[in-house]
mmCIF file of C-alpha atoms in Angstrom:
data_model
loop_
_atom_site.group_PDB
_atom_site.id
_atom_site.type_symbol
_atom_site.label_atom_id
_atom_site.label_comp_id
_atom_site.label_asym_id
_atom_site.label_seq_id
_atom_site.Cartn_x
_atom_site.Cartn_y
_atom_site.Cartn_z
ATOM 1 C CA UNK V 1 16.328 19.183 73.126
ATOM 2 C CA UNK V 2 15.421 21.349 70.183
ATOM 3 C CA UNK V 3 12.163 21.607 68.468
ATOM 4 C CA UNK V 4 12.854 21.134 65.120
ATOM 5 C CA UNK V 5 9.671 21.792 63.138
ATOM 6 C CA UNK V 6 10.255 18.420 61.080
ATOM 7 C CA UNK V 7 11.516 15.281 63.569
ATOM 8 C CA UNK V 8 13.093 13.224 60.849
ATOM 9 C CA UNK V 9 14.679 10.014 63.083
ATOM 10 C CA UNK V 10 10.715 10.167 64.787
ATOM 11 C CA UNK V 11 9.322 10.015 61.271
ATOM 12 C CA UNK V 12 11.827 7.309 60.587
ATOM 13 C CA UNK V 13 10.837 5.749 63.374
ATOM 14 C CA UNK V 14 7.125 5.474 63.515
ATOM 15 C CA UNK V 15 6.156 5.145 59.614
ATOM 16 C CA UNK V 16 7.579 2.565 56.562
ATOM 17 C CA UNK V 17 6.911 5.788 54.100
ATOM 18 C CA UNK V 18 9.286 8.113 53.261
ATOM 19 C CA UNK V 19 9.513 11.476 53.585
ATOM 20 C CA UNK V 20 8.601 13.714 51.360
ATOM 21 C CA UNK V 21 7.959 17.547 50.583
ATOM 22 C CA UNK V 22 4.718 16.593 52.108
ATOM 23 C CA UNK V 23 5.052 15.541 54.894
ATOM 24 C CA UNK V 24 1.341 17.445 56.269
ATOM 25 C CA UNK V 25 -0.716 14.602 54.062
ATOM 26 C CA UNK V 26 -2.760 13.177 56.056
ATOM 27 C CA UNK V 27 -3.248 15.714 58.684
ATOM 28 C CA UNK V 28 -6.980 16.459 59.266
ATOM 29 C CA UNK V 29 -8.827 19.308 57.417
ATOM 30 C CA UNK V 30 -9.136 20.246 61.138
ATOM 31 C CA UNK V 31 -6.043 20.210 62.430
ATOM 32 C CA UNK V 32 -4.245 21.635 59.519
ATOM 33 C CA UNK V 33 -7.016 25.116 59.635
ATOM 34 C CA UNK V 34 -6.011 25.436 63.930
ATOM 35 C CA UNK V 35 -3.002 24.944 63.249
ATOM 36 C CA UNK V 36 -3.200 28.074 60.712
ATOM 37 C CA UNK V 37 -4.795 29.887 62.286
ATOM 38 C CA UNK V 38 -2.828 30.017 65.453
ATOM 39 C CA UNK V 39 0.252 31.162 62.454
ATOM 40 C CA UNK V 40 -1.897 34.261 61.542
ATOM 41 C CA UNK V 41 -3.389 34.752 65.704
ATOM 42 C CA UNK V 42 0.375 34.521 66.465
ATOM 43 C CA UNK V 43 1.915 36.963 63.906
ATOM 44 C CA UNK V 44 -1.390 38.628 64.513
ATOM 45 C CA UNK V 45 -2.696 38.830 60.488
ATOM 46 C CA UNK V 46 -6.133 37.785 61.222
ATOM 47 C CA UNK V 47 -7.633 36.007 64.454
ATOM 48 C CA UNK V 48 -10.132 33.763 63.806
ATOM 49 C CA UNK V 49 -10.882 30.601 65.863
ATOM 50 C CA UNK V 50 -13.398 27.527 65.646
ATOM 51 C CA UNK V 51 -16.531 27.341 67.111
ATOM 52 C CA UNK V 52 -16.705 24.726 70.126
ATOM 53 C CA UNK V 53 -19.077 22.464 69.208
ATOM 54 C CA UNK V 54 -22.808 22.945 70.937
ATOM 55 C CA UNK V 55 -23.494 20.471 73.526
ATOM 56 C CA UNK V 56 -27.352 20.776 75.220
ATOM 57 C CA UNK V 57 -25.605 20.273 78.924
ATOM 58 C CA UNK V 58 -28.593 17.619 81.187
ATOM 59 C CA UNK V 59 -27.529 16.914 84.148
ATOM 60 C CA UNK V 60 -23.684 17.634 86.458
ATOM 61 C CA UNK V 61 -22.630 16.341 89.063
ATOM 62 C CA UNK V 62 -21.469 17.728 92.560
ATOM 63 C CA UNK V 63 -18.009 18.544 91.340
ATOM 64 C CA UNK V 64 -19.542 20.428 87.807
ATOM 65 C CA UNK V 65 -18.341 17.540 85.411
ATOM 66 C CA UNK V 66 -20.756 17.171 82.861
ATOM 67 C CA UNK V 67 -22.610 13.452 83.438
ATOM 68 C CA UNK V 68 -25.228 13.210 80.473
ATOM 69 C CA UNK V 69 -24.964 15.572 77.472
ATOM 70 C CA UNK V 70 -25.869 15.713 73.647
ATOM 71 C CA UNK V 71 -24.011 17.252 71.304
ATOM 72 C CA UNK V 72 -26.252 19.449 69.235
ATOM 73 C CA UNK V 73 -26.919 20.550 65.224
ATOM 74 C CA UNK V 74 -24.479 23.125 64.616
ATOM 75 C CA UNK V 75 -26.724 26.275 63.340
ATOM 76 C CA UNK V 76 -23.533 28.291 61.647
ATOM 77 C CA UNK V 77 -19.898 27.573 61.092
ATOM 78 C CA UNK V 78 -17.049 26.076 62.407
ATOM 79 C CA UNK V 79 -15.367 28.805 62.238
ATOM 80 C CA UNK V 80 -15.324 32.690 61.864
ATOM 81 C CA UNK V 81 -13.192 35.439 62.421
ATOM 82 C CA UNK V 82 -12.030 39.169 62.213
ATOM 83 C CA UNK V 83 -9.861 39.832 59.199
ATOM 84 C CA UNK V 84 -8.678 43.129 58.107
ATOM 85 C CA UNK V 85 -11.793 45.106 60.318
ATOM 86 C CA UNK V 86 -13.624 42.422 57.889
ATOM 87 C CA UNK V 87 -15.995 39.928 59.480
ATOM 88 C CA UNK V 88 -15.179 36.365 57.763
ATOM 89 C CA UNK V 89 -17.269 32.650 57.886
ATOM 90 C CA UNK V 90 -16.558 29.148 56.679
ATOM 91 C CA UNK V 91 -16.951 26.038 56.793
ATOM 92 C CA UNK V 92 -14.266 23.022 56.367
ATOM 93 C CA UNK V 93 -15.311 19.773 54.888
ATOM 94 C CA UNK V 94 -13.173 15.993 54.333
ATOM 95 C CA UNK V 95 -14.575 14.055 51.539
ATOM 96 C CA UNK V 96 -13.054 10.590 50.456
ATOM 97 C CA UNK V 97 -13.814 11.198 47.950
ATOM 98 C CA UNK V 98 -11.950 10.988 44.288
ATOM 99 C CA UNK V 99 -14.307 12.382 41.332
ATOM 100 C CA UNK V 100 -17.077 15.121 43.864
ATOM 101 C CA UNK V 101 -17.966 16.457 47.207
ATOM 102 C CA UNK V 102 -21.753 14.798 48.361
ATOM 103 C CA UNK V 103 -23.743 18.518 48.952
ATOM 104 C CA UNK V 104 -25.350 16.349 52.155
ATOM 105 C CA UNK V 105 -21.863 16.749 53.765
ATOM 106 C CA UNK V 106 -23.670 20.896 54.905
ATOM 107 C CA UNK V 107 -26.291 20.909 55.915
ATOM 108 C CA UNK V 108 -29.301 22.973 55.256
ATOM 109 C CA UNK V 109 -29.100 25.224 57.810
ATOM 110 C CA UNK V 110 -25.547 26.380 57.293
ATOM 111 C CA UNK V 111 -25.898 27.115 53.762
ATOM 112 C CA UNK V 112 -28.204 29.255 55.074
ATOM 113 C CA UNK V 113 -26.432 30.650 57.385
ATOM 114 C CA UNK V 114 -23.237 31.540 54.416
ATOM 115 C CA UNK V 115 -25.602 33.106 52.639
ATOM 116 C CA UNK V 116 -26.766 35.755 54.817
ATOM 117 C CA UNK V 117 -22.633 36.381 55.729
ATOM 118 C CA UNK V 118 -22.949 36.948 52.325
ATOM 119 C CA UNK V 119 -25.880 38.975 51.318
ATOM 120 C CA UNK V 120 -24.652 41.899 54.035
ATOM 121 C CA UNK V 121 -21.080 41.833 53.042
ATOM 122 C CA UNK V 122 -18.870 39.425 55.324
ATOM 123 C CA UNK V 123 -16.688 37.062 53.382
ATOM 124 C CA UNK V 124 -18.457 33.557 53.372
ATOM 125 C CA UNK V 125 -16.428 30.495 52.008
ATOM 126 C CA UNK V 126 -15.937 26.729 52.630
ATOM 127 C CA UNK V 127 -13.310 24.786 52.739
ATOM 128 C CA UNK V 128 -12.971 20.968 50.905
ATOM 129 C CA UNK V 129 -10.478 18.505 50.830
ATOM 130 C CA UNK V 130 -10.875 15.765 48.609
ATOM 131 C CA UNK V 131 -8.328 13.439 51.288
ATOM 132 C CA UNK V 132 -7.759 11.139 49.258
ATOM 133 C CA UNK V 133 -6.201 13.356 46.146
ATOM 134 C CA UNK V 134 -4.287 15.393 48.690
ATOM 135 C CA UNK V 135 -6.542 18.287 47.140
ATOM 136 C CA UNK V 136 -7.641 21.658 49.008
ATOM 137 C CA UNK V 137 -10.273 23.871 47.927
ATOM 138 C CA UNK V 138 -11.522 27.572 48.751
ATOM 139 C CA UNK V 139 -15.228 27.999 47.241
ATOM 140 C CA UNK V 140 -16.524 31.018 48.158
ATOM 141 C CA UNK V 141 -20.573 31.183 48.863
ATOM 142 C CA UNK V 142 -21.730 33.491 46.040
ATOM 143 C CA UNK V 143 -20.421 30.525 43.452
ATOM 144 C CA UNK V 144 -21.745 27.635 45.716
ATOM 145 C CA UNK V 145 -25.190 29.384 45.755
ATOM 146 C CA UNK V 146 -24.921 29.142 42.049
ATOM 147 C CA UNK V 147 -23.335 25.793 41.689
ATOM 148 C CA UNK V 148 -27.090 25.089 44.140
ATOM 149 C CA UNK V 149 -29.004 25.936 40.969
ATOM 150 C CA UNK V 150 -28.565 23.531 39.292
ATOM 151 C CA UNK V 151 -30.370 20.759 42.124
ATOM 152 C CA UNK V 152 -27.591 18.916 42.041
ATOM 153 C CA UNK V 153 -26.345 16.489 44.992
ATOM 154 C CA UNK V 154 -22.897 16.185 44.444
ATOM 155 C CA UNK V 155 -20.219 19.615 43.724
ATOM 156 C CA UNK V 156 -17.565 17.415 41.254
ATOM 157 C CA UNK V 157 -14.385 18.209 41.654
ATOM 158 C CA UNK V 158 -14.120 19.946 37.694
ATOM 159 C CA UNK V 159 -16.265 23.291 40.040
ATOM 160 C CA UNK V 160 -13.887 23.325 42.469
ATOM 161 C CA UNK V 161 -11.011 23.282 39.462
ATOM 162 C CA UNK V 162 -12.711 25.908 37.417
ATOM 163 C CA UNK V 163 -14.536 28.679 39.712
ATOM 164 C CA UNK V 164 -12.905 27.575 43.346
ATOM 165 C CA UNK V 165 -9.669 28.410 44.685
ATOM 166 C CA UNK V 166 -6.744 25.664 44.917
ATOM 167 C CA UNK V 167 -4.903 25.876 48.367
ATOM 168 C CA UNK V 168 -1.582 25.219 48.882
ATOM 169 C CA UNK V 169 0.378 23.101 51.383
ATOM 170 C CA UNK V 170 3.512 24.332 53.038
ATOM 171 C CA UNK V 171 5.053 24.532 55.954
ATOM 172 C CA UNK V 172 3.987 28.548 57.846
ATOM 173 C CA UNK V 173 1.387 28.673 57.567
ATOM 174 C CA UNK V 174 -0.085 25.316 56.686
ATOM 175 C CA UNK V 175 -2.590 25.901 54.608
ATOM 176 C CA UNK V 176 -2.824 30.219 53.824
ATOM 177 C CA UNK V 177 -6.272 30.453 53.045
ATOM 178 C CA UNK V 178 -5.989 34.131 53.612
ATOM 179 C CA UNK V 179 -4.062 34.994 50.631
ATOM 180 C CA UNK V 180 -6.972 33.942 48.272
ATOM 181 C CA UNK V 181 -8.938 36.739 50.678
ATOM 182 C CA UNK V 182 -5.679 38.917 49.525
ATOM 183 C CA UNK V 183 -6.274 38.643 45.764
ATOM 184 C CA UNK V 184 -9.934 39.091 46.618
ATOM 185 C CA UNK V 185 -10.450 41.819 47.863
ATOM 186 C CA UNK G 1 -54.501 31.078 70.701
ATOM 187 C CA UNK G 2 -52.590 35.011 69.755
ATOM 188 C CA UNK G 3 -49.473 34.783 71.290
ATOM 189 C CA UNK G 4 -49.134 38.555 72.873
ATOM 190 C CA UNK G 5 -45.272 39.439 72.984
ATOM 191 C CA UNK G 6 -47.457 39.535 76.552
ATOM 192 C CA UNK G 7 -49.651 37.812 78.477
ATOM 193 C CA UNK G 8 -51.399 39.583 81.333
ATOM 194 C CA UNK G 9 -53.614 36.834 82.438
ATOM 195 C CA UNK G 10 -50.172 34.212 82.721
ATOM 196 C CA UNK G 11 -48.159 36.247 84.256
ATOM 197 C CA UNK G 12 -51.075 37.583 87.190
ATOM 198 C CA UNK G 13 -51.214 33.643 88.007
ATOM 199 C CA UNK G 14 -47.122 33.484 88.066
ATOM 200 C CA UNK G 15 -46.340 36.025 90.388
ATOM 201 C CA UNK G 16 -47.553 38.033 93.127
ATOM 202 C CA UNK G 17 -45.394 41.310 91.866
ATOM 203 C CA UNK G 18 -47.678 44.186 90.080
ATOM 204 C CA UNK G 19 -47.230 44.140 85.973
ATOM 205 C CA UNK G 20 -45.984 47.704 84.964
ATOM 206 C CA UNK G 21 -44.207 48.944 81.567
ATOM 207 C CA UNK G 22 -40.889 47.480 82.987
ATOM 208 C CA UNK G 23 -41.681 44.067 82.386
ATOM 209 C CA UNK G 24 -37.861 43.519 81.069
ATOM 210 C CA UNK G 25 -37.061 43.416 84.609
ATOM 211 C CA UNK G 26 -35.806 40.628 86.329
ATOM 212 C CA UNK G 27 -34.720 38.863 82.835
ATOM 213 C CA UNK G 28 -31.193 37.455 82.616
ATOM 214 C CA UNK G 29 -28.156 39.978 80.590
ATOM 215 C CA UNK G 30 -27.359 36.583 78.762
ATOM 216 C CA UNK G 31 -31.965 35.956 77.777
ATOM 217 C CA UNK G 32 -32.066 40.223 76.678
ATOM 218 C CA UNK G 33 -28.651 39.609 74.240
ATOM 219 C CA UNK G 34 -30.267 36.839 72.213
ATOM 220 C CA UNK G 35 -33.564 37.713 72.210
ATOM 221 C CA UNK G 36 -32.051 41.277 70.602
ATOM 222 C CA UNK G 37 -29.857 39.338 68.335
ATOM 223 C CA UNK G 38 -32.628 37.330 66.939
ATOM 224 C CA UNK G 39 -34.654 39.973 66.597
ATOM 225 C CA UNK G 40 -31.201 41.783 64.674
ATOM 226 C CA UNK G 41 -30.824 38.667 62.370
ATOM 227 C CA UNK G 42 -35.250 38.449 61.888
ATOM 228 C CA UNK G 43 -34.773 41.860 60.314
ATOM 229 C CA UNK G 44 -31.218 41.071 58.620
ATOM 230 C CA UNK G 45 -29.644 44.085 60.538
ATOM 231 C CA UNK G 46 -27.038 41.925 61.491
ATOM 232 C CA UNK G 47 -25.098 38.447 62.235
ATOM 233 C CA UNK G 48 -24.448 38.308 66.403
ATOM 234 C CA UNK G 49 -24.926 34.989 67.532
ATOM 235 C CA UNK G 50 -23.356 33.663 71.001
ATOM 236 C CA UNK G 51 -20.898 30.759 70.482
ATOM 237 C CA UNK G 52 -21.562 27.292 72.840
ATOM 238 C CA UNK G 53 -19.967 27.312 76.218
ATOM 239 C CA UNK G 54 -17.119 25.387 75.530
ATOM 240 C CA UNK G 55 -16.320 21.987 76.641
ATOM 241 C CA UNK G 56 -13.444 19.268 76.853
ATOM 242 C CA UNK G 57 -15.672 15.589 76.041
ATOM 243 C CA UNK G 58 -13.990 12.550 77.864
ATOM 244 C CA UNK G 59 -16.309 10.327 76.908
ATOM 245 C CA UNK G 60 -19.905 8.768 75.383
ATOM 246 C CA UNK G 61 -21.428 5.989 75.205
ATOM 247 C CA UNK G 62 -22.763 3.692 72.565
ATOM 248 C CA UNK G 63 -25.894 5.828 71.519
ATOM 249 C CA UNK G 64 -23.596 9.036 71.276
ATOM 250 C CA UNK G 65 -24.454 10.243 74.135
ATOM 251 C CA UNK G 66 -22.138 12.582 76.602
ATOM 252 C CA UNK G 67 -20.679 11.220 80.334
ATOM 253 C CA UNK G 68 -18.627 12.325 80.969
ATOM 254 C CA UNK G 69 -17.096 16.161 80.111
ATOM 255 C CA UNK G 70 -15.701 19.248 81.803
ATOM 256 C CA UNK G 71 -16.659 23.035 81.471
ATOM 257 C CA UNK G 72 -13.476 25.010 79.671
ATOM 258 C CA UNK G 73 -12.122 28.395 80.255
ATOM 259 C CA UNK G 74 -13.286 30.587 77.740
ATOM 260 C CA UNK G 75 -10.267 31.894 75.376
ATOM 261 C CA UNK G 76 -12.403 34.340 73.735
ATOM 262 C CA UNK G 77 -15.729 36.026 74.262
ATOM 263 C CA UNK G 78 -18.967 34.974 73.939
ATOM 264 C CA UNK G 79 -20.634 37.254 71.222
ATOM 265 C CA UNK G 80 -19.287 37.546 67.536
ATOM 266 C CA UNK G 81 -20.434 38.627 64.641
ATOM 267 C CA UNK G 82 -21.036 40.383 61.574
ATOM 268 C CA UNK G 83 -22.819 44.011 61.651
ATOM 269 C CA UNK G 84 -22.122 46.156 58.558
ATOM 270 C CA UNK G 85 -20.102 44.031 56.725
ATOM 271 C CA UNK G 86 -17.498 44.667 60.080
ATOM 272 C CA UNK G 87 -16.779 42.096 62.247
ATOM 273 C CA UNK G 88 -18.174 43.054 65.900
ATOM 274 C CA UNK G 89 -17.080 41.395 69.053
ATOM 275 C CA UNK G 90 -18.472 41.532 72.580
ATOM 276 C CA UNK G 91 -18.132 40.330 76.010
ATOM 277 C CA UNK G 92 -21.990 40.567 78.337
ATOM 278 C CA UNK G 93 -21.206 40.144 82.723
ATOM 279 C CA UNK G 94 -24.227 40.991 85.114
ATOM 280 C CA UNK G 95 -23.119 42.353 88.187
ATOM 281 C CA UNK G 96 -24.629 42.504 91.517
ATOM 282 C CA UNK G 97 -22.482 44.890 93.161
ATOM 283 C CA UNK G 98 -24.706 48.767 92.770
ATOM 284 C CA UNK G 99 -21.526 50.647 93.134
ATOM 285 C CA UNK G 100 -18.879 49.127 90.431
ATOM 286 C CA UNK G 101 -18.209 46.448 88.245
ATOM 287 C CA UNK G 102 -15.386 43.610 89.918
ATOM 288 C CA UNK G 103 -12.672 43.193 86.529
ATOM 289 C CA UNK G 104 -12.116 39.550 88.368
ATOM 290 C CA UNK G 105 -15.325 38.703 86.639
ATOM 291 C CA UNK G 106 -13.120 39.074 83.052
ATOM 292 C CA UNK G 107 -10.817 36.897 82.399
ATOM 293 C CA UNK G 108 -7.308 38.324 81.629
ATOM 294 C CA UNK G 109 -7.605 35.861 78.244
ATOM 295 C CA UNK G 110 -10.912 37.971 77.865
ATOM 296 C CA UNK G 111 -9.451 41.127 77.904
ATOM 297 C CA UNK G 112 -6.858 40.236 75.942
ATOM 298 C CA UNK G 113 -8.482 38.857 73.047
ATOM 299 C CA UNK G 114 -10.899 41.888 73.182
ATOM 300 C CA UNK G 115 -7.870 43.783 72.780
ATOM 301 C CA UNK G 116 -6.598 42.438 70.012
ATOM 302 C CA UNK G 117 -10.342 42.867 68.082
ATOM 303 C CA UNK G 118 -10.126 46.334 68.993
ATOM 304 C CA UNK G 119 -6.412 46.353 67.600
ATOM 305 C CA UNK G 120 -7.148 45.085 64.483
ATOM 306 C CA UNK G 121 -9.902 47.115 62.781
ATOM 307 C CA UNK G 122 -13.157 44.913 64.828
ATOM 308 C CA UNK G 123 -15.389 46.482 67.418
ATOM 309 C CA UNK G 124 -14.934 45.312 70.787
ATOM 310 C CA UNK G 125 -16.808 46.475 74.021
ATOM 311 C CA UNK G 126 -18.134 44.733 76.605
ATOM 312 C CA UNK G 127 -21.961 45.323 77.946
ATOM 313 C CA UNK G 128 -22.399 45.546 82.163
ATOM 314 C CA UNK G 129 -25.409 45.153 83.753
ATOM 315 C CA UNK G 130 -26.283 46.424 87.252
ATOM 316 C CA UNK G 131 -28.080 44.185 88.335
ATOM 317 C CA UNK G 132 -29.888 45.146 91.417
ATOM 318 C CA UNK G 133 -30.308 48.752 89.006
ATOM 319 C CA UNK G 134 -31.347 47.811 86.133
ATOM 320 C CA UNK G 135 -28.928 49.527 84.853
ATOM 321 C CA UNK G 136 -27.449 48.447 81.722
ATOM 322 C CA UNK G 137 -23.817 49.556 79.825
ATOM 323 C CA UNK G 138 -22.129 49.184 77.081
ATOM 324 C CA UNK G 139 -18.317 49.994 77.507
ATOM 325 C CA UNK G 140 -16.082 50.165 74.701
ATOM 326 C CA UNK G 141 -12.467 48.352 74.962
ATOM 327 C CA UNK G 142 -10.572 51.575 74.082
ATOM 328 C CA UNK G 143 -11.831 52.956 77.698
ATOM 329 C CA UNK G 144 -11.477 50.065 78.993
ATOM 330 C CA UNK G 145 -8.067 49.686 78.743
ATOM 331 C CA UNK G 146 -7.270 53.249 79.707
ATOM 332 C CA UNK G 147 -8.807 52.437 83.095
ATOM 333 C CA UNK G 148 -6.927 49.360 83.136
ATOM 334 C CA UNK G 149 -3.686 51.726 83.111
ATOM 335 C CA UNK G 150 -5.236 52.682 87.280
ATOM 336 C CA UNK G 151 -4.241 49.227 88.188
ATOM 337 C CA UNK G 152 -7.824 49.252 90.088
ATOM 338 C CA UNK G 153 -9.883 45.637 90.902
ATOM 339 C CA UNK G 154 -12.838 47.660 89.987
ATOM 340 C CA UNK G 155 -14.737 49.872 87.704
ATOM 341 C CA UNK G 156 -16.699 52.678 89.656
ATOM 342 C CA UNK G 157 -20.070 53.281 88.147
ATOM 343 C CA UNK G 158 -19.887 56.614 87.375
ATOM 344 C CA UNK G 159 -16.722 55.505 84.714
ATOM 345 C CA UNK G 160 -19.530 53.449 83.025
ATOM 346 C CA UNK G 161 -21.439 56.794 83.247
ATOM 347 C CA UNK G 162 -19.154 59.692 81.992
ATOM 348 C CA UNK G 163 -17.915 57.262 79.899
ATOM 349 C CA UNK G 164 -19.645 54.204 78.823
ATOM 350 C CA UNK G 165 -22.951 53.830 77.014
ATOM 351 C CA UNK G 166 -26.615 53.707 78.832
ATOM 352 C CA UNK G 167 -28.529 51.175 76.992
ATOM 353 C CA UNK G 168 -32.398 51.199 77.691
ATOM 354 C CA UNK G 169 -33.909 48.687 77.705
ATOM 355 C CA UNK G 170 -37.658 48.007 75.049
ATOM 356 C CA UNK G 171 -40.372 45.616 74.001
ATOM 357 C CA UNK G 172 -38.080 45.135 70.335
ATOM 358 C CA UNK G 173 -35.428 44.520 70.500
ATOM 359 C CA UNK G 174 -34.904 44.237 74.493
ATOM 360 C CA UNK G 175 -31.265 45.807 74.146
ATOM 361 C CA UNK G 176 -30.586 47.817 71.774
ATOM 362 C CA UNK G 177 -26.492 47.489 71.787
ATOM 363 C CA UNK G 178 -25.620 48.583 67.952
ATOM 364 C CA UNK G 179 -27.818 51.875 68.244
ATOM 365 C CA UNK G 180 -24.563 53.010 70.321
ATOM 366 C CA UNK G 181 -22.668 51.396 67.352
ATOM 367 C CA UNK G 182 -24.970 53.142 64.731
ATOM 368 C CA UNK G 183 -24.251 56.838 66.714
ATOM 369 C CA UNK G 184 -19.745 56.273 66.906
ATOM 370 C CA UNK G 185 -19.129 54.560 63.252
#
């Protein structure tokens, strides 16, 4: 059987929703970005990977299976890589809120890291998904830095609309965030 | 108590060896590189981190402690980061051999990944430690690529001496591999 990118029969069986052009709705931001990165790698456009989750291993058994381990707090970001020779680094976060992005979603070490990347000539940003609105924004760390001066606890949607870059969902690649980088660099 | 970088009293108590100027001998390559990277980060010279080991988590308990997980084969390298705006990527390997570096130390996905980094304008290399000789070499992926054409199963020490870049051990930073990059870029 040919694997069509979108199998409408299965889709109808599995859901009661009408199939529409927004079939990527509901996919987690991580899945959207990972699929996009695979597309970039396959097409030799960029080499961007998600870093493994940091885990502190305490015990392994004779077969080298881990039997006790702990999740660690990441000190850097989830994604980094290479685009046009440059270093690129970002964090991706979802929020269910329809009005603002709570800043406690980002830990202070991650913000510090992204600031350092920016200061040292890398490309640093966050990608925020407003899951209830199906809206996605790329927001550069320079803008985040400015916004943090206001000492607020969340970033309103309007700030992303004004100073961020809205990302469109499509088929290939799913979330073409490098388009924003192309426009600016 | 002041923490001297090298506490001679403790050293004497713990070992029977004479303290000498080569006190970093015997430190694992990973430790040397991690310490060097910390030095670079602290001095705002570069942002280079070791990626966490990829682990596939199968079970966690109620307290979110991992109770079953497996080590995964890495598809990329151990280290990547940012230096002077550029993307830098490398793998570090030790060998006990005094004469050659066995190529089965590197997996084919890692070699493929480093080749892609190089082709896409990043800085890609390996760092090899001949532990029995206390000699360390930075070897660019371009040279590795040439060498692999010969279809040999190991790289002789002489190849590293001729086409690689020997790294000196010092106090701060311990293994100044960016010195090589500075000379060439």
